[in-house]
Amino acid sequence: SGRTHSFLNSKFPINLDDGSVLVGGIGLDITDLLQSEAEKKMVSENMTALTKAIHDVIWEWDVVQDAFKWSNTGGVFWEQILDGRNKNLAEVMMDLHPEDREMVQKSLQRAVRNRNKDNWQAEYRVKDDQGKTSHYLDRAVILRDTDGNAVRMIGVMQDITDRVTLEKELRVQQEREHRTVTRMIFEAQE
């Protein structure tokens, strides 16, 4: 087919009864394995570049072992929260704003238990050591075994603090304008 192949060769001595030695060998075609490894490396490099570009936190939860892994792309805020270590679900929940913990934990547990569900999403707040609150939109896919049991989740946490702040400012402005219009109507009727 004109395709170049790579082989892994191994040679070994074969000692005969008459004292002579022959050389035996085995050759294994590893072309597909090398191509697969190159593709894995390219996917890994692409994922690393992508996480740097989006500035979101990418995470993986091994549901069976109850262990979270995190990307290091969330900035200083997440470096403080994560402290460079893996966490279990209970530790992750402690990082959430106290008013959001129960809602997020129940939502996550429902999604994991529902064998027909393959994704999860939640909005919640996180408070850092200095008391600063940030808002996050968290989305994940649920990977299941052949029996439908959740084995892993892979997700992305997106900082939506600016969006939430702007929405709140817009609501305040709309309420202020509504009060002004209402006051003007009453004044015009008097």
mmCIF file of C-alpha atoms in Angstrom:
data_model
loop_
_atom_site.group_PDB
_atom_site.id
_atom_site.type_symbol
_atom_site.label_atom_id
_atom_site.label_comp_id
_atom_site.label_asym_id
_atom_site.label_seq_id
_atom_site.Cartn_x
_atom_site.Cartn_y
_atom_site.Cartn_z
ATOM 1 C CA SER A 1 0.000 0.000 0.000
ATOM 2 C CA GLY A 2 3.053 2.260 0.032
ATOM 3 C CA ARG A 3 2.622 2.946 3.738
ATOM 4 C CA THR A 4 5.733 3.010 5.923
ATOM 5 C CA HIS A 5 5.610 0.716 8.943
ATOM 6 C CA SER A 6 7.487 0.818 12.229
ATOM 7 C CA PHE A 7 8.546 -2.332 14.003
ATOM 8 C CA LEU A 8 9.716 -3.161 17.491
ATOM 9 C CA ASN A 9 12.320 -5.889 17.142
ATOM 10 C CA SER A 10 13.727 -8.106 19.831
ATOM 11 C CA LYS A 11 16.627 -10.524 19.374
ATOM 12 C CA PHE A 12 17.564 -13.367 21.682
ATOM 13 C CA PRO A 13 20.126 -16.207 21.681
ATOM 14 C CA ILE A 14 19.078 -19.798 21.120
ATOM 15 C CA ASN A 15 21.638 -22.171 22.639
ATOM 16 C CA LEU A 16 21.793 -25.519 20.826
ATOM 17 C CA ASP A 17 22.890 -28.850 22.349
ATOM 18 C CA ASP A 18 26.060 -28.885 20.225
ATOM 19 C CA GLY A 19 27.201 -25.581 21.794
ATOM 20 C CA SER A 20 26.398 -23.438 18.812
ATOM 21 C CA VAL A 21 24.252 -20.355 19.209
ATOM 22 C CA LEU A 22 21.583 -19.156 16.855
ATOM 23 C CA VAL A 23 19.931 -15.783 16.922
ATOM 24 C CA GLY A 24 16.146 -15.713 17.160
ATOM 25 C CA GLY A 25 13.968 -12.698 16.916
ATOM 26 C CA ILE A 26 10.491 -11.298 16.976
ATOM 27 C CA GLY A 27 9.266 -8.255 15.118
ATOM 28 C CA LEU A 28 6.073 -6.501 16.139
ATOM 29 C CA ASP A 29 4.389 -3.972 13.850
ATOM 30 C CA ILE A 30 3.770 -0.936 16.089
ATOM 31 C CA THR A 31 2.745 1.499 13.357
ATOM 32 C CA ASP A 32 -0.832 1.877 14.619
ATOM 33 C CA LEU A 33 0.314 2.194 18.233
ATOM 34 C CA LEU A 34 2.716 5.016 17.368
ATOM 35 C CA GLN A 35 0.036 6.783 15.350
ATOM 36 C CA SER A 36 -2.388 6.431 18.268
ATOM 37 C CA GLU A 37 0.188 7.854 20.704
ATOM 38 C CA ALA A 38 0.851 10.798 18.376
ATOM 39 C CA GLU A 39 -2.896 11.466 18.157
ATOM 40 C CA LYS A 40 -3.235 11.319 21.957
ATOM 41 C CA LYS A 41 -0.367 13.783 22.318
ATOM 42 C CA MET A 42 -2.004 16.148 19.818
ATOM 43 C CA VAL A 43 -5.367 15.946 21.641
ATOM 44 C CA SER A 44 -3.617 16.634 24.949
ATOM 45 C CA GLU A 45 -1.781 19.634 23.485
ATOM 46 C CA ASN A 46 -5.050 20.937 21.993
ATOM 47 C CA MET A 47 -6.820 20.617 25.360
ATOM 48 C CA THR A 48 -3.982 22.450 27.118
ATOM 49 C CA ALA A 49 -4.155 25.289 24.586
ATOM 50 C CA LEU A 50 -7.943 25.417 24.846
ATOM 51 C CA THR A 51 -7.924 25.682 28.640
ATOM 52 C CA LYS A 52 -5.464 28.565 28.406
ATOM 53 C CA ALA A 53 -7.675 30.325 25.861
ATOM 54 C CA ILE A 54 -10.963 30.118 27.756
ATOM 55 C CA HIS A 55 -9.785 30.981 31.289
ATOM 56 C CA ASP A 56 -12.457 28.711 32.750
ATOM 57 C CA VAL A 57 -11.865 25.913 35.221
ATOM 58 C CA ILE A 58 -12.083 22.450 33.706
ATOM 59 C CA TRP A 59 -12.643 19.674 36.189
ATOM 60 C CA GLU A 60 -13.063 15.935 36.371
ATOM 61 C CA TRP A 61 -14.759 14.010 39.149
ATOM 62 C CA ASP A 62 -14.013 10.309 39.543
ATOM 63 C CA VAL A 63 -17.390 9.414 41.052
ATOM 64 C CA VAL A 64 -16.280 5.928 42.125
ATOM 65 C CA GLN A 65 -13.135 7.151 43.949
ATOM 66 C CA ASP A 66 -14.763 10.493 44.934
ATOM 67 C CA ALA A 67 -11.759 12.485 43.692
ATOM 68 C CA PHE A 68 -11.780 15.804 41.807
ATOM 69 C CA LYS A 69 -9.025 16.983 39.457
ATOM 70 C CA TRP A 70 -8.792 20.583 38.230
ATOM 71 C CA SER A 71 -7.179 22.549 35.426
ATOM 72 C CA ASN A 72 -4.940 25.393 36.522
ATOM 73 C CA THR A 73 -6.663 27.977 34.338
ATOM 74 C CA GLY A 74 -8.988 29.633 36.843
ATOM 75 C CA GLY A 75 -6.568 32.334 37.914
ATOM 76 C CA VAL A 76 -5.458 33.418 41.364
ATOM 77 C CA PHE A 77 -8.954 33.049 42.850
ATOM 78 C CA TRP A 78 -9.088 29.325 42.115
ATOM 79 C CA GLU A 79 -5.458 28.784 43.049
ATOM 80 C CA GLN A 80 -6.406 29.955 46.560
ATOM 81 C CA ILE A 81 -9.536 27.793 46.670
ATOM 82 C CA LEU A 82 -7.951 24.641 45.268
ATOM 83 C CA ASP A 83 -4.636 25.005 47.073
ATOM 84 C CA GLY A 84 -2.962 22.790 44.438
ATOM 85 C CA ARG A 85 -4.603 19.583 45.602
ATOM 86 C CA ASN A 86 -7.343 17.191 44.628
ATOM 87 C CA LYS A 87 -10.503 17.225 46.710
ATOM 88 C CA ASN A 88 -13.480 14.991 47.360
ATOM 89 C CA LEU A 89 -17.124 16.067 46.924
ATOM 90 C CA ALA A 90 -17.574 17.140 50.557
ATOM 91 C CA GLU A 91 -14.491 19.405 50.355
ATOM 92 C CA VAL A 92 -15.652 20.900 47.061
ATOM 93 C CA MET A 93 -19.075 21.660 48.567
ATOM 94 C CA MET A 94 -17.399 23.517 51.448
ATOM 95 C CA ASP A 95 -15.923 25.955 48.893
ATOM 96 C CA LEU A 96 -19.416 26.985 47.767
ATOM 97 C CA HIS A 97 -21.397 29.813 49.292
ATOM 98 C CA PRO A 98 -23.248 28.392 52.333
ATOM 99 C CA GLU A 99 -26.646 29.347 50.878
ATOM 100 C CA ASP A 100 -25.922 27.412 47.655
ATOM 101 C CA ARG A 101 -24.325 24.221 49.009
ATOM 102 C CA GLU A 102 -27.432 22.131 49.601
ATOM 103 C CA MET A 103 -29.013 23.055 46.256
ATOM 104 C CA VAL A 104 -25.860 22.210 44.307
ATOM 105 C CA GLN A 105 -25.178 18.978 46.188
ATOM 106 C CA LYS A 106 -28.761 17.711 45.772
ATOM 107 C CA SER A 107 -28.786 18.651 42.093
ATOM 108 C CA LEU A 108 -25.487 16.874 41.522
ATOM 109 C CA GLN A 109 -26.574 13.754 43.392
ATOM 110 C CA ARG A 110 -29.894 13.606 41.486
ATOM 111 C CA ALA A 111 -28.044 13.824 38.173
ATOM 112 C CA VAL A 112 -25.573 11.097 39.148
ATOM 113 C CA ARG A 113 -28.339 8.748 40.349
ATOM 114 C CA ASN A 114 -30.573 9.283 37.291
ATOM 115 C CA ARG A 115 -29.329 6.646 34.836
ATOM 116 C CA ASN A 116 -31.065 8.460 31.953
ATOM 117 C CA LYS A 117 -29.253 11.742 32.561
ATOM 118 C CA ASP A 118 -25.982 12.428 30.787
ATOM 119 C CA ASN A 119 -25.425 16.065 31.776
ATOM 120 C CA TRP A 120 -25.650 18.447 34.721
ATOM 121 C CA GLN A 121 -25.762 22.211 35.142
ATOM 122 C CA ALA A 122 -25.935 24.610 38.083
ATOM 123 C CA GLU A 123 -25.349 28.254 38.924
ATOM 124 C CA TYR A 124 -23.864 29.033 42.318
ATOM 125 C CA ARG A 125 -21.644 31.359 44.290
ATOM 126 C CA VAL A 126 -18.186 30.842 45.739
ATOM 127 C CA LYS A 127 -16.728 32.994 48.497
ATOM 128 C CA ASP A 128 -12.952 33.396 48.808
ATOM 129 C CA ASP A 129 -10.897 33.950 51.978
ATOM 130 C CA GLN A 130 -11.223 37.742 51.678
ATOM 131 C CA GLY A 131 -15.028 37.520 51.476
ATOM 132 C CA LYS A 132 -15.266 38.234 47.740
ATOM 133 C CA THR A 133 -18.187 36.402 46.137
ATOM 134 C CA SER A 134 -17.990 35.153 42.565
ATOM 135 C CA HIS A 135 -20.807 33.608 40.533
ATOM 136 C CA TYR A 136 -20.288 30.481 38.418
ATOM 137 C CA LEU A 137 -22.144 28.545 35.770
ATOM 138 C CA ASP A 138 -21.038 24.929 35.994
ATOM 139 C CA ARG A 139 -21.817 22.411 33.232
ATOM 140 C CA ALA A 140 -20.762 18.787 33.022
ATOM 141 C CA VAL A 141 -21.249 15.539 31.151
ATOM 142 C CA ILE A 142 -21.798 12.330 33.073
ATOM 143 C CA LEU A 143 -19.913 9.263 31.856
ATOM 144 C CA ARG A 144 -21.544 5.960 32.796
ATOM 145 C CA ASP A 145 -20.572 2.300 32.758
ATOM 146 C CA THR A 146 -22.534 -0.329 30.818
ATOM 147 C CA ASP A 147 -24.958 -0.702 33.756
ATOM 148 C CA GLY A 148 -25.729 3.031 33.704
ATOM 149 C CA ASN A 149 -23.811 3.862 36.874
ATOM 150 C CA ALA A 150 -22.030 7.211 36.890
ATOM 151 C CA VAL A 151 -18.273 6.668 36.905
ATOM 152 C CA ARG A 152 -16.923 10.106 35.947
ATOM 153 C CA MET A 153 -18.059 13.634 35.312
ATOM 154 C CA ILE A 154 -16.169 16.167 33.228
ATOM 155 C CA GLY A 155 -17.172 19.780 33.518
ATOM 156 C CA VAL A 156 -16.395 23.432 32.940
ATOM 157 C CA MET A 157 -16.886 26.200 35.481
ATOM 158 C CA GLN A 158 -17.439 29.572 33.851
ATOM 159 C CA ASP A 159 -17.124 32.773 35.871
ATOM 160 C CA ILE A 160 -20.369 34.694 35.254
ATOM 161 C CA THR A 161 -19.819 37.328 37.950
ATOM 162 C CA ASP A 162 -19.735 40.207 35.443
ATOM 163 C CA ARG A 163 -22.977 39.020 33.822
ATOM 164 C CA VAL A 164 -24.738 38.647 37.189
ATOM 165 C CA THR A 165 -23.530 42.100 38.293
ATOM 166 C CA LEU A 166 -24.761 43.713 35.067
ATOM 167 C CA GLU A 167 -28.149 41.966 35.344
ATOM 168 C CA LYS A 168 -28.524 43.215 38.915
ATOM 169 C CA GLU A 169 -27.579 46.775 37.889
ATOM 170 C CA LEU A 170 -30.082 46.608 35.028
ATOM 171 C CA ARG A 171 -32.874 45.465 37.397
ATOM 172 C CA VAL A 172 -32.073 48.318 39.793
ATOM 173 C CA GLN A 173 -32.111 50.804 36.923
ATOM 174 C CA GLN A 174 -35.427 49.444 35.614
ATOM 175 C CA GLU A 175 -36.979 49.642 39.105
ATOM 176 C CA ARG A 176 -35.731 53.232 39.464
ATOM 177 C CA GLU A 177 -37.203 54.168 36.078
ATOM 178 C CA HIS A 178 -40.484 52.435 36.944
ATOM 179 C CA ARG A 179 -40.732 54.411 40.218
ATOM 180 C CA THR A 180 -39.955 57.656 38.361
ATOM 181 C CA VAL A 181 -42.630 56.989 35.733
ATOM 182 C CA THR A 182 -45.151 56.009 38.423
ATOM 183 C CA ARG A 183 -44.376 59.171 40.416
ATOM 184 C CA MET A 184 -44.737 61.308 37.267
ATOM 185 C CA ILE A 185 -48.130 59.726 36.510
ATOM 186 C CA PHE A 186 -49.386 60.435 40.046
ATOM 187 C CA GLU A 187 -48.070 63.990 39.924
ATOM 188 C CA ALA A 188 -49.757 64.572 36.555
ATOM 189 C CA GLN A 189 -53.086 63.340 37.955
ATOM 190 C CA GLU A 190 -53.014 65.769 40.900
#
